[in-house]
Amino acid sequence: MNEDTKTYIKECGPSIRKYWDLHPDEQQWLYPLLQKRLRTAIAVLEAISDRPRTYSEIAKITGLSENTVKQLTYALGEAGIGIQVFSEDRTYYPQGGRKRNLKKFDESSVQSIE
């Protein structure tokens, strides 16, 4: 992730939080209008919205590299989004409001990496 994207994610922190709090129907029509880098940041938030996950797990869920996941997580945290890092490799977003279903998540594949 380049510095421009990192800066952009930080600047968009309030907007990302507003998007996150929208009703799923509103999110559905708005999502395609978002820039790819915002959709990627939202995918990371969705991956960690229900429980702490390692960067490796988040990478498998989102299809991103672990390094990109780590950088996005730090950028979102710096943007004021309530991300908690429990250790060097595990992160969580406890302020999600409604529960969300992960579309690309297969629990059996994650269990095998732990």
PDB file as gemmi writes it, atoms N, CA and C in Angstrom:
CRYST1    1.000    1.000    1.000  90.00  90.00  90.00 P 1                      
ATOM      1  N   MET A   1       0.856  -1.171   0.000  1.00  0.00           N  
ATOM      2  CA  MET A   1       0.000   0.000   0.000  1.00  0.00           C  
ATOM      3  C   MET A   1       0.900   1.232   0.000  1.00  0.00           C  
ATOM      4  N   ASN A   2       0.631   2.155  -0.898  1.00  0.00           N  
ATOM      5  CA  ASN A   2       1.468   3.345  -0.973  1.00  0.00           C  
ATOM      6  C   ASN A   2       0.999   4.420   0.021  1.00  0.00           C  
ATOM      7  N   GLU A   3       1.822   5.444   0.163  1.00  0.00           N  
ATOM      8  CA  GLU A   3       1.535   6.510   1.137  1.00  0.00           C  
ATOM      9  C   GLU A   3       0.268   7.283   0.794  1.00  0.00           C  
ATOM     10  N   ASP A   4      -0.010   7.452  -0.512  1.00  0.00           N  
ATOM     11  CA  ASP A   4      -1.234   8.162  -0.907  1.00  0.00           C  
ATOM     12  C   ASP A   4      -2.475   7.430  -0.414  1.00  0.00           C  
ATOM     13  N   THR A   5      -2.473   6.110  -0.561  1.00  0.00           N  
ATOM     14  CA  THR A   5      -3.616   5.314  -0.113  1.00  0.00           C  
ATOM     15  C   THR A   5      -3.747   5.379   1.402  1.00  0.00           C  
ATOM     16  N   LYS A   6      -2.616   5.278   2.086  1.00  0.00           N  
ATOM     17  CA  LYS A   6      -2.632   5.355   3.555  1.00  0.00           C  
ATOM     18  C   LYS A   6      -3.206   6.694   4.015  1.00  0.00           C  
ATOM     19  N   THR A   7      -2.757   7.771   3.413  1.00  0.00           N  
ATOM     20  CA  THR A   7      -3.257   9.104   3.756  1.00  0.00           C  
ATOM     21  C   THR A   7      -4.740   9.220   3.444  1.00  0.00           C  
ATOM     22  N   TYR A   8      -5.155   8.676   2.303  1.00  0.00           N  
ATOM     23  CA  TYR A   8      -6.564   8.724   1.906  1.00  0.00           C  
ATOM     24  C   TYR A   8      -7.450   7.976   2.901  1.00  0.00           C  
ATOM     25  N   ILE A   9      -7.010   6.800   3.314  1.00  0.00           N  
ATOM     26  CA  ILE A   9      -7.779   6.009   4.293  1.00  0.00           C  
ATOM     27  C   ILE A   9      -7.909   6.788   5.597  1.00  0.00           C  
ATOM     28  N   LYS A  10      -6.832   7.414   6.040  1.00  0.00           N  
ATOM     29  CA  LYS A  10      -6.885   8.210   7.270  1.00  0.00           C  
ATOM     30  C   LYS A  10      -7.879   9.357   7.133  1.00  0.00           C  
ATOM     31  N   GLU A  11      -7.853  10.041   5.991  1.00  0.00           N  
ATOM     32  CA  GLU A  11      -8.765  11.168   5.778  1.00  0.00           C  
ATOM     33  C   GLU A  11     -10.226  10.718   5.709  1.00  0.00           C  
ATOM     34  N   CYS A  12     -10.440   9.513   5.235  1.00  0.00           N  
ATOM     35  CA  CYS A  12     -11.807   9.001   5.056  1.00  0.00           C  
ATOM     36  C   CYS A  12     -12.338   8.279   6.297  1.00  0.00           C  
ATOM     37  N   GLY A  13     -11.595   8.281   7.383  1.00  0.00           N  
ATOM     38  CA  GLY A  13     -12.028   7.596   8.603  1.00  0.00           C  
ATOM     39  C   GLY A  13     -13.452   7.914   9.020  1.00  0.00           C  
ATOM     40  N   PRO A  14     -13.826   9.199   9.119  1.00  0.00           N  
ATOM     41  CA  PRO A  14     -15.217   9.514   9.501  1.00  0.00           C  
ATOM     42  C   PRO A  14     -16.248   8.979   8.508  1.00  0.00           C  
ATOM     43  N   SER A  15     -15.923   9.026   7.232  1.00  0.00           N  
ATOM     44  CA  SER A  15     -16.849   8.519   6.217  1.00  0.00           C  
ATOM     45  C   SER A  15     -16.983   7.005   6.290  1.00  0.00           C  
ATOM     46  N   ILE A  16     -15.882   6.322   6.567  1.00  0.00           N  
ATOM     47  CA  ILE A  16     -15.924   4.868   6.707  1.00  0.00           C  
ATOM     48  C   ILE A  16     -16.804   4.497   7.902  1.00  0.00           C  
ATOM     49  N   ARG A  17     -16.640   5.227   9.008  1.00  0.00           N  
ATOM     50  CA  ARG A  17     -17.482   4.966  10.178  1.00  0.00           C  
ATOM     51  C   ARG A  17     -18.959   5.199   9.861  1.00  0.00           C  
ATOM     52  N   LYS A  18     -19.275   6.256   9.117  1.00  0.00           N  
ATOM     53  CA  LYS A  18     -20.669   6.519   8.736  1.00  0.00           C  
ATOM     54  C   LYS A  18     -21.196   5.399   7.847  1.00  0.00           C  
ATOM     55  N   TYR A  19     -20.396   4.957   6.894  1.00  0.00           N  
ATOM     56  CA  TYR A  19     -20.806   3.856   6.031  1.00  0.00           C  
ATOM     57  C   TYR A  19     -21.090   2.617   6.870  1.00  0.00           C  
ATOM     58  N   TRP A  20     -20.212   2.336   7.811  1.00  0.00           N  
ATOM     59  CA  TRP A  20     -20.334   1.134   8.651  1.00  0.00           C  
ATOM     60  C   TRP A  20     -21.625   1.134   9.454  1.00  0.00           C  
ATOM     61  N   ASP A  21     -22.093   2.317   9.836  1.00  0.00           N  
ATOM     62  CA  ASP A  21     -23.301   2.427  10.647  1.00  0.00           C  
ATOM     63  C   ASP A  21     -24.591   2.436   9.825  1.00  0.00           C  
ATOM     64  N   LEU A  22     -24.481   2.484   8.503  1.00  0.00           N  
ATOM     65  CA  LEU A  22     -25.671   2.486   7.656  1.00  0.00           C  
ATOM     66  C   LEU A  22     -26.381   1.139   7.699  1.00  0.00           C  
ATOM     67  N   HIS A  23     -27.655   1.167   7.393  1.00  0.00           N  
ATOM     68  CA  HIS A  23     -28.434  -0.061   7.251  1.00  0.00           C  
ATOM     69  C   HIS A  23     -27.857  -0.858   6.069  1.00  0.00           C  
ATOM     70  N   PRO A  24     -27.854  -2.189   6.132  1.00  0.00           N  
ATOM     71  CA  PRO A  24     -27.290  -2.996   5.039  1.00  0.00           C  
ATOM     72  C   PRO A  24     -27.873  -2.678   3.655  1.00  0.00           C  
ATOM     73  N   ASP A  25     -29.147  -2.312   3.582  1.00  0.00           N  
ATOM     74  CA  ASP A  25     -29.735  -1.947   2.291  1.00  0.00           C  
ATOM     75  C   ASP A  25     -29.088  -0.681   1.731  1.00  0.00           C  
ATOM     76  N   GLU A  26     -28.824   0.275   2.604  1.00  0.00           N  
ATOM     77  CA  GLU A  26     -28.159   1.495   2.162  1.00  0.00           C  
ATOM     78  C   GLU A  26     -26.718   1.214   1.757  1.00  0.00           C  
ATOM     79  N   GLN A  27     -26.052   0.344   2.524  1.00  0.00           N  
ATOM     80  CA  GLN A  27     -24.682  -0.035   2.174  1.00  0.00           C  
ATOM     81  C   GLN A  27     -24.645  -0.706   0.805  1.00  0.00           C  
ATOM     82  N   GLN A  28     -25.637  -1.524   0.509  1.00  0.00           N  
ATOM     83  CA  GLN A  28     -25.647  -2.284  -0.732  1.00  0.00           C  
ATOM     84  C   GLN A  28     -25.651  -1.387  -1.973  1.00  0.00           C  
ATOM     85  N   TRP A  29     -26.451  -0.334  -1.976  1.00  0.00           N  
ATOM     86  CA  TRP A  29     -26.470   0.518  -3.162  1.00  0.00           C  
ATOM     87  C   TRP A  29     -25.281   1.475  -3.186  1.00  0.00           C  
ATOM     88  N   LEU A  30     -24.740   1.805  -2.024  1.00  0.00           N  
ATOM     89  CA  LEU A  30     -23.619   2.735  -1.959  1.00  0.00           C  
ATOM     90  C   LEU A  30     -22.276   2.065  -2.273  1.00  0.00           C  
ATOM     91  N   TYR A  31     -22.131   0.808  -1.900  1.00  0.00           N  
ATOM     92  CA  TYR A  31     -20.856   0.089  -2.024  1.00  0.00           C  
ATOM     93  C   TYR A  31     -20.230   0.172  -3.423  1.00  0.00           C  
ATOM     94  N   PRO A  32     -20.981  -0.069  -4.496  1.00  0.00           N  
ATOM     95  CA  PRO A  32     -20.362  -0.004  -5.832  1.00  0.00           C  
ATOM     96  C   PRO A  32     -19.853   1.388  -6.210  1.00  0.00           C  
ATOM     97  N   LEU A  33     -20.337   2.413  -5.538  1.00  0.00           N  
ATOM     98  CA  LEU A  33     -19.919   3.778  -5.837  1.00  0.00           C  
ATOM     99  C   LEU A  33     -18.608   4.157  -5.143  1.00  0.00           C  
ATOM    100  N   LEU A  34     -18.174   3.350  -4.178  1.00  0.00           N  
ATOM    101  CA  LEU A  34     -16.952   3.644  -3.436  1.00  0.00           C  
ATOM    102  C   LEU A  34     -15.716   3.296  -4.251  1.00  0.00           C  
ATOM    103  N   GLN A  35     -14.644   4.020  -3.997  1.00  0.00           N  
ATOM    104  CA  GLN A  35     -13.366   3.690  -4.630  1.00  0.00           C  
ATOM    105  C   GLN A  35     -12.890   2.333  -4.141  1.00  0.00           C  
ATOM    106  N   LYS A  36     -12.084   1.687  -4.960  1.00  0.00           N  
ATOM    107  CA  LYS A  36     -11.604   0.345  -4.631  1.00  0.00           C  
ATOM    108  C   LYS A  36     -10.861   0.322  -3.295  1.00  0.00           C  
ATOM    109  N   ARG A  37     -10.067   1.335  -3.023  1.00  0.00           N  
ATOM    110  CA  ARG A  37      -9.301   1.324  -1.764  1.00  0.00           C  
ATOM    111  C   ARG A  37     -10.210   1.419  -0.545  1.00  0.00           C  
ATOM    112  N   LEU A  38     -11.357   2.091  -0.670  1.00  0.00           N  
ATOM    113  CA  LEU A  38     -12.315   2.123   0.438  1.00  0.00           C  
ATOM    114  C   LEU A  38     -13.017   0.781   0.580  1.00  0.00           C  
ATOM    115  N   ARG A  39     -13.361   0.162  -0.540  1.00  0.00           N  
ATOM    116  CA  ARG A  39     -13.985  -1.167  -0.480  1.00  0.00           C  
ATOM    117  C   ARG A  39     -13.035  -2.176   0.152  1.00  0.00           C  
ATOM    118  N   THR A  40     -11.760  -2.043  -0.129  1.00  0.00           N  
ATOM    119  CA  THR A  40     -10.769  -2.938   0.467  1.00  0.00           C  
ATOM    120  C   THR A  40     -10.685  -2.721   1.973  1.00  0.00           C  
ATOM    121  N   ALA A  41     -10.684  -1.475   2.412  1.00  0.00           N  
ATOM    122  CA  ALA A  41     -10.645  -1.175   3.843  1.00  0.00           C  
ATOM    123  C   ALA A  41     -11.895  -1.720   4.536  1.00  0.00           C  
ATOM    124  N   ILE A  42     -13.040  -1.596   3.884  1.00  0.00           N  
ATOM    125  CA  ILE A  42     -14.289  -2.108   4.460  1.00  0.00           C  
ATOM    126  C   ILE A  42     -14.245  -3.630   4.548  1.00  0.00           C  
ATOM    127  N   ALA A  43     -13.649  -4.281   3.565  1.00  0.00           N  
ATOM    128  CA  ALA A  43     -13.522  -5.744   3.597  1.00  0.00           C  
ATOM    129  C   ALA A  43     -12.692  -6.190   4.796  1.00  0.00           C  
ATOM    130  N   VAL A  44     -11.640  -5.434   5.111  1.00  0.00           N  
ATOM    131  CA  VAL A  44     -10.820  -5.758   6.287  1.00  0.00           C  
ATOM    132  C   VAL A  44     -11.642  -5.584   7.559  1.00  0.00           C  
ATOM    133  N   LEU A  45     -12.426  -4.519   7.637  1.00  0.00           N  
ATOM    134  CA  LEU A  45     -13.282  -4.302   8.813  1.00  0.00           C  
ATOM    135  C   LEU A  45     -14.309  -5.418   8.962  1.00  0.00           C  
ATOM    136  N   GLU A  46     -14.892  -5.845   7.858  1.00  0.00           N  
ATOM    137  CA  GLU A  46     -15.862  -6.939   7.921  1.00  0.00           C  
ATOM    138  C   GLU A  46     -15.215  -8.223   8.412  1.00  0.00           C  
ATOM    139  N   ALA A  47     -13.981  -8.450   8.006  1.00  0.00           N  
ATOM    140  CA  ALA A  47     -13.284  -9.680   8.404  1.00  0.00           C  
ATOM    141  C   ALA A  47     -13.010  -9.736   9.900  1.00  0.00           C  
ATOM    142  N   ILE A  48     -12.871  -8.576  10.530  1.00  0.00           N  
ATOM    143  CA  ILE A  48     -12.547  -8.565  11.966  1.00  0.00           C  
ATOM    144  C   ILE A  48     -13.699  -8.042  12.813  1.00  0.00           C  
ATOM    145  N   SER A  49     -14.903  -8.000  12.240  1.00  0.00           N  
ATOM    146  CA  SER A  49     -16.023  -7.422  12.979  1.00  0.00           C  
ATOM    147  C   SER A  49     -16.626  -8.372  13.998  1.00  0.00           C  
ATOM    148  N   ASP A  50     -16.408  -9.680  13.847  1.00  0.00           N  
ATOM    149  CA  ASP A  50     -17.063 -10.603  14.775  1.00  0.00           C  
ATOM    150  C   ASP A  50     -16.130 -11.199  15.819  1.00  0.00           C  
ATOM    151  N   ARG A  51     -14.816 -11.237  15.541  1.00  0.00           N  
ATOM    152  CA  ARG A  51     -13.867 -11.761  16.524  1.00  0.00           C  
ATOM    153  C   ARG A  51     -12.447 -11.388  16.107  1.00  0.00           C  
ATOM    154  N   PRO A  52     -11.500 -11.449  17.028  1.00  0.00           N  
ATOM    155  CA  PRO A  52     -10.112 -11.179  16.655  1.00  0.00           C  
ATOM    156  C   PRO A  52      -9.616 -12.198  15.641  1.00  0.00           C  
ATOM    157  N   ARG A  53      -8.828 -11.738  14.706  1.00  0.00           N  
ATOM    158  CA  ARG A  53      -8.237 -12.616  13.704  1.00  0.00           C  
ATOM    159  C   ARG A  53      -6.779 -12.226  13.487  1.00  0.00           C  
ATOM    160  N   THR A  54      -6.003 -13.196  13.055  1.00  0.00           N  
ATOM    161  CA  THR A  54      -4.616 -12.910  12.717  1.00  0.00           C  
ATOM    162  C   THR A  54      -4.573 -12.230  11.354  1.00  0.00           C  
ATOM    163  N   TYR A  55      -3.455 -11.589  11.056  1.00  0.00           N  
ATOM    164  CA  TYR A  55      -3.298 -10.968   9.748  1.00  0.00           C  
ATOM    165  C   TYR A  55      -3.377 -12.024   8.651  1.00  0.00           C  
ATOM    166  N   SER A  56      -2.883 -13.216   8.930  1.00  0.00           N  
ATOM    167  CA  SER A  56      -2.942 -14.312   7.969  1.00  0.00           C  
ATOM    168  C   SER A  56      -4.393 -14.694   7.670  1.00  0.00           C  
ATOM    169  N   GLU A  57      -5.221 -14.784   8.702  1.00  0.00           N  
ATOM    170  CA  GLU A  57      -6.635 -15.110   8.509  1.00  0.00           C  
ATOM    171  C   GLU A  57      -7.336 -14.023   7.699  1.00  0.00           C  
ATOM    172  N   ILE A  58      -7.065 -12.773   8.036  1.00  0.00           N  
ATOM    173  CA  ILE A  58      -7.685 -11.654   7.320  1.00  0.00           C  
ATOM    174  C   ILE A  58      -7.255 -11.676   5.854  1.00  0.00           C  
ATOM    175  N   ALA A  59      -5.981 -11.977   5.618  1.00  0.00           N  
ATOM    176  CA  ALA A  59      -5.480 -12.042   4.246  1.00  0.00           C  
ATOM    177  C   ALA A  59      -6.200 -13.127   3.456  1.00  0.00           C  
ATOM    178  N   LYS A  60      -6.422 -14.284   4.077  1.00  0.00           N  
ATOM    179  CA  LYS A  60      -7.132 -15.372   3.391  1.00  0.00           C  
ATOM    180  C   LYS A  60      -8.582 -14.989   3.099  1.00  0.00           C  
ATOM    181  N   ILE A  61      -9.230 -14.313   4.025  1.00  0.00           N  
ATOM    182  CA  ILE A  61     -10.624 -13.910   3.848  1.00  0.00           C  
ATOM    183  C   ILE A  61     -10.760 -12.870   2.746  1.00  0.00           C  
ATOM    184  N   THR A  62      -9.869 -11.897   2.737  1.00  0.00           N  
ATOM    185  CA  THR A  62      -9.989 -10.771   1.814  1.00  0.00           C  
ATOM    186  C   THR A  62      -9.253 -10.959   0.493  1.00  0.00           C  
ATOM    187  N   GLY A  63      -8.327 -11.913   0.445  1.00  0.00           N  
ATOM    188  CA  GLY A  63      -7.534 -12.099  -0.765  1.00  0.00           C  
ATOM    189  C   GLY A  63      -6.396 -11.103  -0.896  1.00  0.00           C  
ATOM    190  N   LEU A  64      -6.058 -10.420   0.186  1.00  0.00           N  
ATOM    191  CA  LEU A  64      -4.962  -9.455   0.199  1.00  0.00           C  
ATOM    192  C   LEU A  64      -3.711 -10.112   0.764  1.00  0.00           C  
ATOM    193  N   SER A  65      -2.573  -9.444   0.613  1.00  0.00           N  
ATOM    194  CA  SER A  65      -1.355  -9.944   1.244  1.00  0.00           C  
ATOM    195  C   SER A  65      -1.369  -9.571   2.727  1.00  0.00           C  
ATOM    196  N   GLU A  66      -0.633 -10.322   3.529  1.00  0.00           N  
ATOM    197  CA  GLU A  66      -0.569 -10.021   4.967  1.00  0.00           C  
ATOM    198  C   GLU A  66      -0.019  -8.625   5.209  1.00  0.00           C  
ATOM    199  N   ASN A  67       0.960  -8.223   4.417  1.00  0.00           N  
ATOM    200  CA  ASN A  67       1.554  -6.905   4.584  1.00  0.00           C  
ATOM    201  C   ASN A  67       0.523  -5.803   4.313  1.00  0.00           C  
ATOM    202  N   THR A  68      -0.270  -5.970   3.270  1.00  0.00           N  
ATOM    203  CA  THR A  68      -1.324  -4.991   2.961  1.00  0.00           C  
ATOM    204  C   THR A  68      -2.359  -4.941   4.075  1.00  0.00           C  
ATOM    205  N   VAL A  69      -2.736  -6.103   4.588  1.00  0.00           N  
ATOM    206  CA  VAL A  69      -3.699  -6.160   5.697  1.00  0.00           C  
ATOM    207  C   VAL A  69      -3.156  -5.413   6.903  1.00  0.00           C  
ATOM    208  N   LYS A  70      -1.900  -5.649   7.228  1.00  0.00           N  
ATOM    209  CA  LYS A  70      -1.287  -4.982   8.374  1.00  0.00           C  
ATOM    210  C   LYS A  70      -1.280  -3.465   8.173  1.00  0.00           C  
ATOM    211  N   GLN A  71      -0.894  -3.017   6.998  1.00  0.00           N  
ATOM    212  CA  GLN A  71      -0.855  -1.586   6.714  1.00  0.00           C  
ATOM    213  C   GLN A  71      -2.248  -0.963   6.752  1.00  0.00           C  
ATOM    214  N   LEU A  72      -3.232  -1.658   6.187  1.00  0.00           N  
ATOM    215  CA  LEU A  72      -4.606  -1.147   6.226  1.00  0.00           C  
ATOM    216  C   LEU A  72      -5.131  -1.072   7.652  1.00  0.00           C  
ATOM    217  N   THR A  73      -4.821  -2.080   8.441  1.00  0.00           N  
ATOM    218  CA  THR A  73      -5.255  -2.095   9.837  1.00  0.00           C  
ATOM    219  C   THR A  73      -4.677  -0.900  10.590  1.00  0.00           C  
ATOM    220  N   TYR A  74      -3.395  -0.641  10.400  1.00  0.00           N  
ATOM    221  CA  TYR A  74      -2.771   0.505  11.068  1.00  0.00           C  
ATOM    222  C   TYR A  74      -3.367   1.823  10.564  1.00  0.00           C  
ATOM    223  N   ALA A  75      -3.591   1.931   9.251  1.00  0.00           N  
ATOM    224  CA  ALA A  75      -4.170   3.157   8.691  1.00  0.00           C  
ATOM    225  C   ALA A  75      -5.579   3.389   9.234  1.00  0.00           C  
ATOM    226  N   LEU A  76      -6.372   2.332   9.324  1.00  0.00           N  
ATOM    227  CA  LEU A  76      -7.729   2.465   9.876  1.00  0.00           C  
ATOM    228  C   LEU A  76      -7.682   2.863  11.344  1.00  0.00           C  
ATOM    229  N   GLY A  77      -6.751   2.299  12.088  1.00  0.00           N  
ATOM    230  CA  GLY A  77      -6.584   2.677  13.486  1.00  0.00           C  
ATOM    231  C   GLY A  77      -6.199   4.134  13.634  1.00  0.00           C  
ATOM    232  N   GLU A  78      -5.286   4.596  12.766  1.00  0.00           N  
ATOM    233  CA  GLU A  78      -4.867   5.998  12.799  1.00  0.00           C  
ATOM    234  C   GLU A  78      -5.985   6.931  12.335  1.00  0.00           C  
ATOM    235  N   ALA A  79      -6.935   6.394  11.574  1.00  0.00           N  
ATOM    236  CA  ALA A  79      -8.069   7.189  11.095  1.00  0.00           C  
ATOM    237  C   ALA A  79      -9.128   7.368  12.186  1.00  0.00           C  
ATOM    238  N   GLY A  80      -8.913   6.750  13.337  1.00  0.00           N  
ATOM    239  CA  GLY A  80      -9.853   6.901  14.437  1.00  0.00           C  
ATOM    240  C   GLY A  80     -10.909   5.819  14.491  1.00  0.00           C  
ATOM    241  N   ILE A  81     -10.729   4.778  13.703  1.00  0.00           N  
ATOM    242  CA  ILE A  81     -11.665   3.655  13.738  1.00  0.00           C  
ATOM    243  C   ILE A  81     -11.174   2.718  14.826  1.00  0.00           C  
ATOM    244  N   GLY A  82     -12.082   2.259  15.682  1.00  0.00           N  
ATOM    245  CA  GLY A  82     -11.711   1.551  16.911  1.00  0.00           C  
ATOM    246  C   GLY A  82     -11.114   0.178  16.736  1.00  0.00           C  
ATOM    247  N   ILE A  83      -9.985   0.084  16.088  1.00  0.00           N  
ATOM    248  CA  ILE A  83      -9.323  -1.202  15.902  1.00  0.00           C  
ATOM    249  C   ILE A  83      -8.398  -1.452  17.083  1.00  0.00           C  
ATOM    250  N   GLN A  84      -8.458  -2.656  17.604  1.00  0.00           N  
ATOM    251  CA  GLN A  84      -7.562  -3.042  18.699  1.00  0.00           C  
ATOM    252  C   GLN A  84      -6.610  -4.109  18.187  1.00  0.00           C  
ATOM    253  N   VAL A  85      -5.343  -3.941  18.485  1.00  0.00           N  
ATOM    254  CA  VAL A  85      -4.351  -4.949  18.139  1.00  0.00           C  
ATOM    255  C   VAL A  85      -3.994  -5.658  19.431  1.00  0.00           C  
ATOM    256  N   PHE A  86      -4.301  -6.955  19.521  1.00  0.00           N  
ATOM    257  CA  PHE A  86      -4.062  -7.718  20.741  1.00  0.00           C  
ATOM    258  C   PHE A  86      -2.622  -8.188  20.856  1.00  0.00           C  
ATOM    259  N   SER A  87      -1.997  -8.437  19.743  1.00  0.00           N  
ATOM    260  CA  SER A  87      -0.596  -8.832  19.728  1.00  0.00           C  
ATOM    261  C   SER A  87      -0.055  -8.389  18.382  1.00  0.00           C  
ATOM    262  N   GLU A  88       1.162  -8.796  18.076  1.00  0.00           N  
ATOM    263  CA  GLU A  88       1.737  -8.365  16.811  1.00  0.00           C  
ATOM    264  C   GLU A  88       0.996  -8.927  15.609  1.00  0.00           C  
ATOM    265  N   ASP A  89       0.238 -10.005  15.794  1.00  0.00           N  
ATOM    266  CA  ASP A  89      -0.393 -10.613  14.630  1.00  0.00           C  
ATOM    267  C   ASP A  89      -1.898 -10.809  14.765  1.00  0.00           C  
ATOM    268  N   ARG A  90      -2.537 -10.201  15.751  1.00  0.00           N  
ATOM    269  CA  ARG A  90      -3.978 -10.399  15.923  1.00  0.00           C  
ATOM    270  C   ARG A  90      -4.641  -9.043  16.139  1.00  0.00           C  
ATOM    271  N   THR A  91      -5.746  -8.821  15.431  1.00  0.00           N  
ATOM    272  CA  THR A  91      -6.424  -7.536  15.500  1.00  0.00           C  
ATOM    273  C   THR A  91      -7.939  -7.732  15.550  1.00  0.00           C  
ATOM    274  N   TYR A  92      -8.651  -6.695  15.988  1.00  0.00           N  
ATOM    275  CA  TYR A  92     -10.088  -6.800  16.186  1.00  0.00           C  
ATOM    276  C   TYR A  92     -10.715  -5.416  16.067  1.00  0.00           C  
ATOM    277  N   TYR A  93     -11.926  -5.370  15.558  1.00  0.00           N  
ATOM    278  CA  TYR A  93     -12.691  -4.131  15.482  1.00  0.00           C  
ATOM    279  C   TYR A  93     -13.962  -4.312  16.314  1.00  0.00           C  
ATOM    280  N   PRO A  94     -13.953  -3.867  17.574  1.00  0.00           N  
ATOM    281  CA  PRO A  94     -15.069  -4.158  18.466  1.00  0.00           C  
ATOM    282  C   PRO A  94     -16.299  -3.293  18.270  1.00  0.00           C  
ATOM    283  N   GLN A  95     -16.202  -2.183  17.541  1.00  0.00           N  
ATOM    284  CA  GLN A  95     -17.330  -1.272  17.431  1.00  0.00           C  
ATOM    285  C   GLN A  95     -18.032  -1.449  16.096  1.00  0.00           C  
ATOM    286  N   GLY A  96     -18.758  -2.544  15.929  1.00  0.00           N  
ATOM    287  CA  GLY A  96     -19.358  -2.804  14.633  1.00  0.00           C  
ATOM    288  C   GLY A  96     -20.841  -2.552  14.546  1.00  0.00           C  
ATOM    289  N   GLY A  97     -21.497  -2.306  15.655  1.00  0.00           N  
ATOM    290  CA  GLY A  97     -22.944  -2.132  15.577  1.00  0.00           C  
ATOM    291  C   GLY A  97     -23.609  -3.470  15.286  1.00  0.00           C  
ATOM    292  N   ARG A  98     -24.232  -3.577  14.114  1.00  0.00           N  
ATOM    293  CA  ARG A  98     -24.911  -4.811  13.732  1.00  0.00           C  
ATOM    294  C   ARG A  98     -23.905  -5.910  13.403  1.00  0.00           C  
ATOM    295  N   LYS A  99     -24.331  -7.150  13.601  1.00  0.00           N  
ATOM    296  CA  LYS A  99     -23.503  -8.285  13.167  1.00  0.00           C  
ATOM    297  C   LYS A  99     -23.587  -8.369  11.659  1.00  0.00           C  
ATOM    298  N   ARG A 100     -22.477  -8.720  11.034  1.00  0.00           N  
ATOM    299  CA  ARG A 100     -22.435  -8.862   9.586  1.00  0.00           C  
ATOM    300  C   ARG A 100     -21.995 -10.265   9.233  1.00  0.00           C  
ATOM    301  N   ASN A 101     -22.513 -10.763   8.136  1.00  0.00           N  
ATOM    302  CA  ASN A 101     -22.103 -12.078   7.659  1.00  0.00           C  
ATOM    303  C   ASN A 101     -20.936 -11.919   6.699  1.00  0.00           C  
ATOM    304  N   LEU A 102     -19.915 -12.714   6.897  1.00  0.00           N  
ATOM    305  CA  LEU A 102     -18.766 -12.673   6.010  1.00  0.00           C  
ATOM    306  C   LEU A 102     -19.076 -13.506   4.779  1.00  0.00           C  
ATOM    307  N   LYS A 103     -18.948 -12.914   3.618  1.00  0.00           N  
ATOM    308  CA  LYS A 103     -19.324 -13.600   2.397  1.00  0.00           C  
ATOM    309  C   LYS A 103     -18.244 -14.560   1.913  1.00  0.00           C  
ATOM    310  N   LYS A 104     -16.973 -14.238   2.132  1.00  0.00           N  
ATOM    311  CA  LYS A 104     -15.888 -15.056   1.606  1.00  0.00           C  
ATOM    312  C   LYS A 104     -15.265 -15.935   2.676  1.00  0.00           C  
ATOM    313  N   PHE A 105     -15.940 -16.178   3.762  1.00  0.00           N  
ATOM    314  CA  PHE A 105     -15.323 -16.838   4.906  1.00  0.00           C  
ATOM    315  C   PHE A 105     -15.727 -18.298   4.981  1.00  0.00           C  
ATOM    316  N   ASP A 106     -14.729 -19.163   5.107  1.00  0.00           N  
ATOM    317  CA  ASP A 106     -14.962 -20.588   5.287  1.00  0.00           C  
ATOM    318  C   ASP A 106     -14.292 -20.981   6.599  1.00  0.00           C  
ATOM    319  N   GLU A 107     -15.069 -21.191   7.627  1.00  0.00           N  
ATOM    320  CA  GLU A 107     -14.560 -21.454   8.972  1.00  0.00           C  
ATOM    321  C   GLU A 107     -13.592 -22.642   9.001  1.00  0.00           C  
ATOM    322  N   SER A 108     -13.836 -23.666   8.233  1.00  0.00           N  
ATOM    323  CA  SER A 108     -12.968 -24.854   8.268  1.00  0.00           C  
ATOM    324  C   SER A 108     -11.553 -24.534   7.796  1.00  0.00           C  
ATOM    325  N   SER A 109     -11.405 -23.643   6.831  1.00  0.00           N  
ATOM    326  CA  SER A 109     -10.060 -23.309   6.347  1.00  0.00           C  
ATOM    327  C   SER A 109      -9.288 -22.488   7.379  1.00  0.00           C  
ATOM    328  N   VAL A 110      -9.991 -21.663   8.149  1.00  0.00           N  
ATOM    329  CA  VAL A 110      -9.316 -20.860   9.164  1.00  0.00           C  
ATOM    330  C   VAL A 110      -8.886 -21.723  10.345  1.00  0.00           C  
ATOM    331  N   GLN A 111      -9.714 -22.657  10.735  1.00  0.00           N  
ATOM    332  CA  GLN A 111      -9.374 -23.520  11.853  1.00  0.00           C  
ATOM    333  C   GLN A 111      -8.094 -24.297  11.577  1.00  0.00           C  
ATOM    334  N   SER A 112      -7.869 -24.654  10.320  1.00  0.00           N  
ATOM    335  CA  SER A 112      -6.699 -25.457   9.994  1.00  0.00           C  
ATOM    336  C   SER A 112      -5.404 -24.677  10.064  1.00  0.00           C  
ATOM    337  N   ILE A 113      -5.459 -23.326  10.021  1.00  0.00           N  
ATOM    338  CA  ILE A 113      -4.217 -22.559  10.101  1.00  0.00           C  
ATOM    339  C   ILE A 113      -3.803 -22.293  11.540  1.00  0.00           C  
ATOM    340  N   GLU A 114      -4.698 -22.402  12.478  1.00  0.00           N  
ATOM    341  CA  GLU A 114      -4.367 -22.072  13.855  1.00  0.00           C  
ATOM    342  C   GLU A 114      -3.614 -23.198  14.531  1.00  0.00           C  
TER     343      GLU A 114                                                      
END                                                                             
